[in-house]
Coordinates of C-alpha atoms in Angstrom, one line a residue:
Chain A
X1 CA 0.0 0.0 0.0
X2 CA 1.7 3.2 -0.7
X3 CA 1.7 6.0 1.8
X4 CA 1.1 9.7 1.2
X5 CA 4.2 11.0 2.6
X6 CA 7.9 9.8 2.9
X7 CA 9.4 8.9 5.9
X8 CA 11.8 10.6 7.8
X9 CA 15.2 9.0 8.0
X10 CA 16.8 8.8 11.8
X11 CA 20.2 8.0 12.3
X12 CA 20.4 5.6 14.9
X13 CA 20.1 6.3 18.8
X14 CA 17.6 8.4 20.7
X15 CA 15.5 11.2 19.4
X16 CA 15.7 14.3 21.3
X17 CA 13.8 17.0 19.1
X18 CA 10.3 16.7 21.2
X19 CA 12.6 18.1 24.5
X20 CA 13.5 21.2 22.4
X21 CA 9.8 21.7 21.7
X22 CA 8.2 21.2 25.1
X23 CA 11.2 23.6 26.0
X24 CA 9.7 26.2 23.8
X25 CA 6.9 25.5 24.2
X26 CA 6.8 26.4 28.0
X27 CA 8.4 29.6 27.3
X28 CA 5.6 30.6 25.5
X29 CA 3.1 29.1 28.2
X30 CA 4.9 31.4 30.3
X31 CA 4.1 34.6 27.9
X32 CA 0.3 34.2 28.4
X33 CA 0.6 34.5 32.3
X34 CA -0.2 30.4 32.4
X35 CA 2.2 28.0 34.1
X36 CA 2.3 24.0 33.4
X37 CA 1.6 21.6 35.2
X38 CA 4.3 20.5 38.0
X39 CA 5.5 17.4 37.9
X40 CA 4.7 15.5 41.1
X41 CA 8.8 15.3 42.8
X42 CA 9.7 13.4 46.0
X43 CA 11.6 16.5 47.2
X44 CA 12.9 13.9 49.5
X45 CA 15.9 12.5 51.9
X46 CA 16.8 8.9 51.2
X47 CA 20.0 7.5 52.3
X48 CA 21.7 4.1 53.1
X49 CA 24.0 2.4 54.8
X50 CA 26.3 -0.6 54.8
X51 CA 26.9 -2.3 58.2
X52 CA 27.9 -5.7 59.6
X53 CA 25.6 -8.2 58.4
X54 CA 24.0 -6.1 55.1
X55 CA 22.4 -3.0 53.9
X56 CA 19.6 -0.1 55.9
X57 CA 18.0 1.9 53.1
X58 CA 15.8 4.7 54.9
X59 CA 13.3 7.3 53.4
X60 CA 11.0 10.6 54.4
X61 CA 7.3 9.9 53.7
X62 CA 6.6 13.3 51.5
X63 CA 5.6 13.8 48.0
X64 CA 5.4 17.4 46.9
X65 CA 4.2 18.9 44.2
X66 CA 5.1 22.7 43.9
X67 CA 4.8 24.3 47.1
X68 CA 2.1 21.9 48.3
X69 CA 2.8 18.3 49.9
X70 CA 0.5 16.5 47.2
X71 CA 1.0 13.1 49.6
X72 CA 2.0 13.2 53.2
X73 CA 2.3 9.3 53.0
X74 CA 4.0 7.6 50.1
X75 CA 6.4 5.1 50.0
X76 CA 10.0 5.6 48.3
X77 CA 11.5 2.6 49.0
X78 CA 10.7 0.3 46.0
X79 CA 11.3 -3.3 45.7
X80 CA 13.9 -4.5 43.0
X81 CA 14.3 -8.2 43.6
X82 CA 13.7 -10.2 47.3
X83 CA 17.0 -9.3 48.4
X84 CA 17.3 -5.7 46.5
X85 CA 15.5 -2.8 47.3
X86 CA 16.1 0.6 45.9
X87 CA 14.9 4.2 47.4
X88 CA 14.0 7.0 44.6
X89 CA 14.5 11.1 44.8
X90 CA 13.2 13.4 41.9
X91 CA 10.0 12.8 40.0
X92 CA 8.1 10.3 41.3
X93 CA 6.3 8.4 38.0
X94 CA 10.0 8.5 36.8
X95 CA 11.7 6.6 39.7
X96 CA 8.2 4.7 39.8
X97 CA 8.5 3.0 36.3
X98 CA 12.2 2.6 36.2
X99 CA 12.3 0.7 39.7
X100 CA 9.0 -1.5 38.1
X101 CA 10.7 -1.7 34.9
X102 CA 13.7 -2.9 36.0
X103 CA 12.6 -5.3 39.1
X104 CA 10.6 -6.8 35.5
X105 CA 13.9 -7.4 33.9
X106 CA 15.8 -8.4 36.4
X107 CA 13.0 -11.2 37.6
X108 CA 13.1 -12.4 34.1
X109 CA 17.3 -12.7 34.1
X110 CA 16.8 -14.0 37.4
X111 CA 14.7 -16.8 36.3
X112 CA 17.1 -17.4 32.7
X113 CA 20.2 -17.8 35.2
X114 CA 18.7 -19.7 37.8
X115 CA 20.0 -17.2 40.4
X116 CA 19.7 -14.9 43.4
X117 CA 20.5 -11.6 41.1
X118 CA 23.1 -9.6 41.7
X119 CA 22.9 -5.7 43.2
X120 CA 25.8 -5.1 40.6
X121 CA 23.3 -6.4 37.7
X122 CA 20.5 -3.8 38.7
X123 CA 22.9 -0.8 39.0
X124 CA 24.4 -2.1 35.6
X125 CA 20.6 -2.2 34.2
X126 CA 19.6 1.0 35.9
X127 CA 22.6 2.9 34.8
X128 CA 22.1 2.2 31.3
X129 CA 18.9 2.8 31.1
X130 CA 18.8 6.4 32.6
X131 CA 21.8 7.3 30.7
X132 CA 19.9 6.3 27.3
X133 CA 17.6 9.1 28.5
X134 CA 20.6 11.5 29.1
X135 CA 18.9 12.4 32.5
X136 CA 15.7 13.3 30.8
X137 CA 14.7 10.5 33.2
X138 CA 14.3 12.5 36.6
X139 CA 15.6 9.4 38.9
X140 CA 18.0 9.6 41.7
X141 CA 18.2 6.1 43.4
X142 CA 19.8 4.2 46.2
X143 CA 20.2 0.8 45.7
X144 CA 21.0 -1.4 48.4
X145 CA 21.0 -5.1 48.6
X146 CA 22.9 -8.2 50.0
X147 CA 23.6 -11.0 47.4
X148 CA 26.6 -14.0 46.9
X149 CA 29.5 -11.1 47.2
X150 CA 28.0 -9.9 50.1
X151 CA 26.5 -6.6 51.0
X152 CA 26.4 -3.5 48.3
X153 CA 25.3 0.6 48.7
X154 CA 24.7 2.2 45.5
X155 CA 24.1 5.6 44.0
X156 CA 22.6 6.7 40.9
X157 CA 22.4 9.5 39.2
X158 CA 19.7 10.7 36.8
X159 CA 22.3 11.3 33.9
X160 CA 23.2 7.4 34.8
X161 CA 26.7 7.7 36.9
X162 CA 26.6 5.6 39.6
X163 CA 29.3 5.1 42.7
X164 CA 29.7 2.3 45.0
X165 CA 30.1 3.4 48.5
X166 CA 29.3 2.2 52.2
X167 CA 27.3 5.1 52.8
X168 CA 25.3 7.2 50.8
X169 CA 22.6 10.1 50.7
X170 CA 20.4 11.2 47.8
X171 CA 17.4 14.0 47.2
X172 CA 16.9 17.1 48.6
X173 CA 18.1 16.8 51.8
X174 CA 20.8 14.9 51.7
X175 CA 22.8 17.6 52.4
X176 CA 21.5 17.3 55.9
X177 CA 21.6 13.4 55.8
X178 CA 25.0 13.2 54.9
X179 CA 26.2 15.8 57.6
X180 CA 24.8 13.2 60.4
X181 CA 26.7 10.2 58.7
X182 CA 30.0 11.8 58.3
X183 CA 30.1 12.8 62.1
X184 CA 28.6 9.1 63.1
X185 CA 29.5 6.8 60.5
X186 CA 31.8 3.6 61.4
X187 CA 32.6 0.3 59.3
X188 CA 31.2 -2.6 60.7
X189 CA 28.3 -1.5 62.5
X190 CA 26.0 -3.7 64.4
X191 CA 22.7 -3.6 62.9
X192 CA 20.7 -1.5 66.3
X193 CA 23.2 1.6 65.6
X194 CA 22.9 1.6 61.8
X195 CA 19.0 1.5 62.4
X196 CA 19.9 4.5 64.9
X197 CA 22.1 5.9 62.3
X198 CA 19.5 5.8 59.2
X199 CA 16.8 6.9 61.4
X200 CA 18.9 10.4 62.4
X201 CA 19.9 10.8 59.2
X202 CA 16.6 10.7 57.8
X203 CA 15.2 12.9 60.4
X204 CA 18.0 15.8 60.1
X205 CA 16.2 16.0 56.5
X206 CA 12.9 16.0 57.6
X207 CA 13.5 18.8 60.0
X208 CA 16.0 20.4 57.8
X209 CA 14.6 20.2 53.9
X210 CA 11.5 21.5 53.3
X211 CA 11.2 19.0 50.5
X212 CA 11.1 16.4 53.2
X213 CA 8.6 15.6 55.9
X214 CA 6.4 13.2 57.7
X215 CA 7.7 9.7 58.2
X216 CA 10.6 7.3 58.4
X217 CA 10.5 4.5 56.8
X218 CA 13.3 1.7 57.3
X219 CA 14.1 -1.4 55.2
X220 CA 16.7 -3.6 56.7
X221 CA 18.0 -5.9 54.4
X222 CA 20.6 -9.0 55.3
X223 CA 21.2 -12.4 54.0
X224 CA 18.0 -14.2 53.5
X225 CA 15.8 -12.0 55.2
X226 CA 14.5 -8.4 54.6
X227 CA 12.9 -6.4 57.5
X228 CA 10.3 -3.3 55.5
X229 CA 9.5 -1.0 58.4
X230 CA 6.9 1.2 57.4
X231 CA 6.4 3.5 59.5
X232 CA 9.9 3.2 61.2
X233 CA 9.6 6.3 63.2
X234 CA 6.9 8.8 62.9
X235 CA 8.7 12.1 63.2
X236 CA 5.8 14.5 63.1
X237 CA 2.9 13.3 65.0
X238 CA -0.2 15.2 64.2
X239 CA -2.3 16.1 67.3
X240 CA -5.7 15.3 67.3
X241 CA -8.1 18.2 68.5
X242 CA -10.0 16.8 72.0
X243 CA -13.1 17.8 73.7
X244 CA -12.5 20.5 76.2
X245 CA -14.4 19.2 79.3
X246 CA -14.4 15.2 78.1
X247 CA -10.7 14.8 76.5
X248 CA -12.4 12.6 73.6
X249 CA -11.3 13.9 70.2
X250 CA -13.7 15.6 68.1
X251 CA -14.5 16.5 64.7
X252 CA -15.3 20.6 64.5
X253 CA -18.6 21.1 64.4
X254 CA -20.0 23.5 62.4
X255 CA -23.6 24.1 64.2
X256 CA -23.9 27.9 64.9
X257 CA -26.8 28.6 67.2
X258 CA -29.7 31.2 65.5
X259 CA -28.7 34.4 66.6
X260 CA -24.6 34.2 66.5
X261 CA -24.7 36.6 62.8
X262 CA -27.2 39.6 63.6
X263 CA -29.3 40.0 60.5
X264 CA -29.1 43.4 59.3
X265 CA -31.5 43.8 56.5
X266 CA -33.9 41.3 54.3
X267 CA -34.8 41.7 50.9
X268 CA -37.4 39.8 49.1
X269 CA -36.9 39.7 45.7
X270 CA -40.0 37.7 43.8
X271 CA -38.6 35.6 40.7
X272 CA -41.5 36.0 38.1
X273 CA -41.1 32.3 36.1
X274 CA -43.8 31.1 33.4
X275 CA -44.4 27.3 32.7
X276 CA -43.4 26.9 29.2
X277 CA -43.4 23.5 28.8
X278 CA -43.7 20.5 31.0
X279 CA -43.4 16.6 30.4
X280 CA -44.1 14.0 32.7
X281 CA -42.1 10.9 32.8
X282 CA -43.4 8.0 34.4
X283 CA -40.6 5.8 36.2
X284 CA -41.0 2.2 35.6
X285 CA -41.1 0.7 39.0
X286 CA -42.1 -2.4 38.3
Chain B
X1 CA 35.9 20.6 34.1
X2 CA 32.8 22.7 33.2
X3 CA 29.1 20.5 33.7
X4 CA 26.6 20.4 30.9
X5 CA 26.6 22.6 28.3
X6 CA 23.0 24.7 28.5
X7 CA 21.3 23.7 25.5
X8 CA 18.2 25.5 26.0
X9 CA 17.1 29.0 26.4
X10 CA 17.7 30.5 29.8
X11 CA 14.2 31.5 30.3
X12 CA 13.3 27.9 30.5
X13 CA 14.8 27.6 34.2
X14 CA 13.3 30.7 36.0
X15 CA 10.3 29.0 34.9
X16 CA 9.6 26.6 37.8
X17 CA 8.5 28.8 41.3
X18 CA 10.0 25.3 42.9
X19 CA 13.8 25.7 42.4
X20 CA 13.6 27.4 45.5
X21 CA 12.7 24.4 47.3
X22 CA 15.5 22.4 45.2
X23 CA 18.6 23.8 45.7
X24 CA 20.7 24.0 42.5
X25 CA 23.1 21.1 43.0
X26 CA 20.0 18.8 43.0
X27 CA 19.6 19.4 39.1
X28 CA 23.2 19.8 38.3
X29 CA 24.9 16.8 36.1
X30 CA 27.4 15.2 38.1
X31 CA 30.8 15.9 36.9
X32 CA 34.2 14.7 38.0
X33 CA 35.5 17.8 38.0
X34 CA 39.2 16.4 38.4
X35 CA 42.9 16.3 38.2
X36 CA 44.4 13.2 36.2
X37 CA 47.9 12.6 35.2
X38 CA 49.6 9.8 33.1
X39 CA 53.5 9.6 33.2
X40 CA 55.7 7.1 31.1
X41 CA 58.8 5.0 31.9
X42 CA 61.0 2.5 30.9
X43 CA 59.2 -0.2 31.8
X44 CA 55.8 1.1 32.1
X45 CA 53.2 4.0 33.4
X46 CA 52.4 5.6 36.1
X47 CA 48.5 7.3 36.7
X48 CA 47.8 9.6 39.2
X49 CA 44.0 11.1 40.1
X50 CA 42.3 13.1 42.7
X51 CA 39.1 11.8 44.1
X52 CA 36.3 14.3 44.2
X53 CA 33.2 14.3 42.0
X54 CA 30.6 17.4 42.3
X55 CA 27.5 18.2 41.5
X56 CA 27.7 22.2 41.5
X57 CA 28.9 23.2 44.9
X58 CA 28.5 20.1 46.7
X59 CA 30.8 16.8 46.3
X60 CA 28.9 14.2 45.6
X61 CA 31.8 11.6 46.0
X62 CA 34.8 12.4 47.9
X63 CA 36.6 9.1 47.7
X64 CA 35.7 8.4 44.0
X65 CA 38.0 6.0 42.0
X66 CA 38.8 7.7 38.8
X67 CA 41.6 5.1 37.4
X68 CA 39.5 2.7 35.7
X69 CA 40.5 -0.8 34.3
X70 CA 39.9 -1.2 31.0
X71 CA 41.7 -4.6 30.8
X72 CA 43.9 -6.6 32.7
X73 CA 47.2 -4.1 31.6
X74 CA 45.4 -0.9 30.3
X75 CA 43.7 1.8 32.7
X76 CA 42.1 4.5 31.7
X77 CA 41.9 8.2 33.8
X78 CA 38.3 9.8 33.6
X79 CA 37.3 13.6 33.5
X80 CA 34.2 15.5 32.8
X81 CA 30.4 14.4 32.6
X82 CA 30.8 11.2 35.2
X83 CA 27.6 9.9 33.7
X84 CA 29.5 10.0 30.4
X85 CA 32.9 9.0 31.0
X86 CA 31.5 5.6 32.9
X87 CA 29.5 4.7 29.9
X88 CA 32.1 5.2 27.3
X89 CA 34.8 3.2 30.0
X90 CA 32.3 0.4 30.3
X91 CA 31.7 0.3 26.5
X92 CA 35.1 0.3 25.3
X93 CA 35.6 -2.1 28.5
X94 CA 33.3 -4.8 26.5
X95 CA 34.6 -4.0 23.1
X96 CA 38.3 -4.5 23.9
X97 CA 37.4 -7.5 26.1
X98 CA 35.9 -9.4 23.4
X99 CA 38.6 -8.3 20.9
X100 CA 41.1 -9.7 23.3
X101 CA 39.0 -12.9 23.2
X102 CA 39.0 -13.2 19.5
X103 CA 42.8 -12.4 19.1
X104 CA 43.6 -15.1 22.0
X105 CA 46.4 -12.4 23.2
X106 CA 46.5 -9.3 25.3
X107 CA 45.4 -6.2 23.4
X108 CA 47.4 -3.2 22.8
X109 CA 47.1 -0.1 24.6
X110 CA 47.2 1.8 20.9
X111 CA 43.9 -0.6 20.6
X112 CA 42.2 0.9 23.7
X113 CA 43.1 4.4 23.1
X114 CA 41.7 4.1 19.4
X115 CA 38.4 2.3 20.7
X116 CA 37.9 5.5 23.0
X117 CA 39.0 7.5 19.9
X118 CA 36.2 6.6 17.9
X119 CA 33.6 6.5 20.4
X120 CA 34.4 10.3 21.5
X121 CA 34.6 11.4 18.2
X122 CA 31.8 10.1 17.4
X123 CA 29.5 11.0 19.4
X124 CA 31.3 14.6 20.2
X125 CA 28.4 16.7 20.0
X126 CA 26.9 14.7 22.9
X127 CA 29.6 13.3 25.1
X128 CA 31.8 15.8 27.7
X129 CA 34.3 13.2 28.3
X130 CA 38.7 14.0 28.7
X131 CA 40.2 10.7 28.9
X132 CA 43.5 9.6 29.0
X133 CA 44.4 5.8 28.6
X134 CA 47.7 4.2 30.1
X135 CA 48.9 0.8 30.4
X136 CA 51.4 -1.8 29.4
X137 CA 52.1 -4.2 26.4
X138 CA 54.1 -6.6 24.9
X139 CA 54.7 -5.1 21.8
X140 CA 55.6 -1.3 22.8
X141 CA 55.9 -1.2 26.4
X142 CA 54.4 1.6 29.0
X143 CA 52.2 3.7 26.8
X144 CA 50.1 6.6 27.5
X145 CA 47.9 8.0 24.9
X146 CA 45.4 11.3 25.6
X147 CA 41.7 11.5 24.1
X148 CA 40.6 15.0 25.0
X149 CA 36.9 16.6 24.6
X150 CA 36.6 16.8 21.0
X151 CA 38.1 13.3 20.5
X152 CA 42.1 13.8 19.2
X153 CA 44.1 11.0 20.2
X154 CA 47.6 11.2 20.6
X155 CA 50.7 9.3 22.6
X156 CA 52.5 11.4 25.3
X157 CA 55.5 10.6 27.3
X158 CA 53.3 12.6 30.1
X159 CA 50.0 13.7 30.4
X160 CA 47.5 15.5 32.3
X161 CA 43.7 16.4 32.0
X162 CA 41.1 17.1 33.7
X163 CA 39.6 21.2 34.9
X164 CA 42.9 21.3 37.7
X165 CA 45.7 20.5 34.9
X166 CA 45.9 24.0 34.0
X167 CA 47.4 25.2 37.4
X168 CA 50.2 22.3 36.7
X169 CA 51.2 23.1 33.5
X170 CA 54.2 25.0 34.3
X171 CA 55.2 22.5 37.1
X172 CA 54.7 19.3 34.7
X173 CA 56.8 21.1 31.8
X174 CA 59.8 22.6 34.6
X175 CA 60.2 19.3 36.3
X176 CA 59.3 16.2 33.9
X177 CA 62.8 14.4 32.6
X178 CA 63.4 11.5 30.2
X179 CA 64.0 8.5 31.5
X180 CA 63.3 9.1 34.8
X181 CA 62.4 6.2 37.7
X182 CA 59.4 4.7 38.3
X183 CA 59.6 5.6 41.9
X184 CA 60.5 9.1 40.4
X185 CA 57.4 8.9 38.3
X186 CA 55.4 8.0 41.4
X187 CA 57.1 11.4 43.5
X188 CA 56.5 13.1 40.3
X189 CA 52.9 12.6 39.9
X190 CA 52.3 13.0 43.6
X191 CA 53.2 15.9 43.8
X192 CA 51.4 17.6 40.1
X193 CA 48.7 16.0 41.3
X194 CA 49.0 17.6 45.0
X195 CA 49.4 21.4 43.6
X196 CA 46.5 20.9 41.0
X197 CA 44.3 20.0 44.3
X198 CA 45.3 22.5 46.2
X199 CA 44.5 25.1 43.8
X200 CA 41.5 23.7 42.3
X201 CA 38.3 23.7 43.7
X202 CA 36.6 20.7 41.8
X203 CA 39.8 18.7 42.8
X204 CA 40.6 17.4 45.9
X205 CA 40.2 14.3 48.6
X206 CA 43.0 11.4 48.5
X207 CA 45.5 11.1 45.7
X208 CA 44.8 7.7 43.8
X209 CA 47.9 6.2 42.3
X210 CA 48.5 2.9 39.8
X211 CA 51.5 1.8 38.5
X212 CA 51.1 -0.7 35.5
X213 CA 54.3 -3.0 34.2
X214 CA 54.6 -6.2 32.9
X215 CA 54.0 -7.2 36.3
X216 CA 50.7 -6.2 36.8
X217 CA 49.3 -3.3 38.3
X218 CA 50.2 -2.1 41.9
X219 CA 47.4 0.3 43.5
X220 CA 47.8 3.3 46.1
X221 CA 46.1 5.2 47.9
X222 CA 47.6 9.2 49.3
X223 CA 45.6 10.5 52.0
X224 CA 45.2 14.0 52.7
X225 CA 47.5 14.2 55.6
X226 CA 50.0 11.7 54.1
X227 CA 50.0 14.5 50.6
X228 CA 53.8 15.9 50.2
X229 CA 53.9 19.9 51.7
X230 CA 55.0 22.6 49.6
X231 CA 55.9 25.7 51.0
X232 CA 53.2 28.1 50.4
X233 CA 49.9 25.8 50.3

């Protein structure tokens, strides 16, 4: 069948013309007084840690989007593999799909090679896959996991560079995160202080970022057995508002009794309407 | 070395009222900003790094290994887009591993070098990537061959790369001799790589040191209190 128009010949590798367009096309968004929509981030602290017997990935709870905390409870600490998990900063559909998309792959090598997989394979597969993207893909992970060689702490950046390190802090405030582990930090830890560790960290960003907030959540992971604590540690706990002379909690009421707003003039205004038509539809209630 | 080229207009990143809440190292590429160094002897090479990698202001890695193995005898030194520089390494890593496995013999370093060669040139408009490739073989001895931005490639008795190399200039071209030592090398490369640190900002952390013979490759590590003094830093 012949077609109307001929195609467009691409030279191999990824085509990145529609970024220049949505980049001018905001500009001119911008022009008109509009703004775009935001793209939902986890502003976000997420850190890890190696100690004695494996890995302790922690996470804030918060989900912003703009100015406004779009989810005050959302989990960031995705599962890879059963002994992998990975914690995502940046835009949350993006470190979302990747961690899904991946955990896919990786389940299918996992079941071609007849083995536990590797942390090593998912950062390979991660890092490739964001750097095909050239960082279009807003993902910032840690990946933690323990496998054959042991326990392994990795960073990833969107543009897809990646270092291997016993302790590491991504998102927003992991500026704050990683001031609390270079003061405590030790090799070999037993697993009660990196908890302790993790759990400070996470909290200096909580307090510290406003991109980060609500809860801790903790995922301990060791040979054979992973411990997902959500909620580790609720940092902010939100009061509840009690009755005055009972102490139950109550829901505001919103009864006013007659009289509270004086009434200071009434006008009756008659609405002269004429029937122009009128059907009647019998419901069948049989 | 600079980040990312901007490629669109300006206008675009006042845009979003939220970069306030995101401080600007959050959206920064992550660049090893960097001092490397590559020296020639009789013998074999000697490759000297720093260790810091930044995003912006803020050092992402402060312990980073930037002397890569490329292959059992060949090393390469990275600078520039880390993102970048890691893809191309593990890339060429592949390539020259199964070229190896064809040729049932060690490659050449020449081989390495021209594998980065064409991928840098290559892809040039894309890539931010200074690389400089060292190593031993059997056919020509301790080699080292630099593939700056742009993707030249060309063999040097010594070489240095990265944004820091510019303050060490002068002391590389004053103090390098022929046929020196390869514990001369080692003092030599120490100490480039010490000045470049202490006057560049995106370099700095411990000094990362590889010599590569026909022996194999012997790995140190400098650490900041260990670094030779000078007089005035």
């Amino acid at each position: 069948m012949a077609t109307v128009s001929v195609c467009k010949y691409y030279p191999g590798g990824f085509s990145f013309d529609n970024c220049k367009r949505n980049a001018l096309l905001e500009a001119d968004i911008s022009k008109l007084g509009f703004s775009s929509p935001a793209a939902r981030k986890t502003g976000t602290t997420i850190c890890g840690v190696v100690y004695k017997d494996g890995v302790v990935l922690g996470a804030d709870t918060r989900a912003t989007e703009g100015m406004i905390v779009a989810d005050k409870n959302c989990s960031k600490i995705h599962y890879i593999s059963p002994n992998i998990y990975c914690c995502g900063a940046g835009t949350a559909a993006d470190t979302e799909m990747t961690t899904q998309i991946i955990s896919s792959n990786l389940e299918l090598h996992s079941l071609s090679t007849g083995r536990l997989p590797r942390v090593a394979t998912a950062n390979r597969m991660l890092k490739q896959m964001l750097f095909r993207y050239q960082g279009y893909i807003g993902a910032a992970l840690v990946l933690g996991g323990v496998d054959c060689n042991g326990p392994h702490l990795y960073s990833i950046y969107p543009h897809g560079s990646t270092d291997k390190l016993p302790y590491v802090t991504m998102g927003s405030g992991s500026l704050a995160a990683m001031a609390v582990f270079e003061d405590r930090y030790r090799p070999n830890m037993e697993e009660e202080e990196a908890k302790r560790l993790v759990r400070d960290a996470i909290a200096a960003g909580i307090f510290n970022d406003l991109g980060s907030g609500s809860n801790i959540d903790l995922c301990v992971i060791t040979k054979g057995k992973v411990d997902y604590l959500r909620p580790h540690d609720v940092a902010n706990k939100k009061g509840v508002r009690e009755d005055k002379v009972y102490g139950h909690p109550v829901t505001g009421s919103y009864r006013y009794k007659h009289g509270t707003t004086g009434v200071l003039t009434k006008t009756v205004t008659p609405l002269n309407l004429e029937v122009v038509e009128e059907s009647v539809q019998t419901m069948d209630t049989s | 070395m600079a980040t990312m080229l901007q490629k669109f207009p300006s206008s675009v990143s006042t845009l979003n009222d939220y970069n306030a809440l995101y401080p600007d190292w959050t959206q920064r590429e992550v660049s090893t900003g960097t001092t490397i160094m590559a020296v020639e002897f009789d013998g074999g090479v000697v490759m000297g790094a720093d260790s810091r990698t930044t995003t912006g202001a803020y050092i992402a890695n402060r312990v980073t290994d930037k002397l890569t193995p490329i292959h059992e005898r060949i090393f390469c030194c990275r600078s520039g887009s880390a993102a970048d520089t890691q893809a191309i390494a593990d890339a060429v890593t592949y390539q020259l591993g199964f070229h190896s496995i064809e040729l049932d013999e060690a490659p050449l370093v020449q081989t390495a070098a021209s594998l980065f060669r064409d991928m840098c040139y290559r892809y040039r408009e894309e890539l931010m990537a200074g690389i400089i490739v060292a190593g031993w073989d059997r056919r020509r001895g301790g080699q080292v061959y630099t593939v700056p931005v742009g993707g030249m490639m060309t063999r040097q008795p010594v070489s240095v790369g990265g944004s820091g190399s510019s303050y060490i200039y002068g002391f590389v071209d004053s103090n390098y001799k022929p046929a020196m030592s390869k514990e001369e090398c080692l003092k030599f490369t120490a100490e480039a790589l010490t000045l470049a640190m202490e006057r560049d900002g995106s370099s700095g952390g411990v000094v990362r040191l590889a010599v590569i013979s026909e022996q194999g490759v012997e790995r140190q590590v400098i650490l900041g209190n260990q670094l030779p003094k000078f007089s005035t830093v």
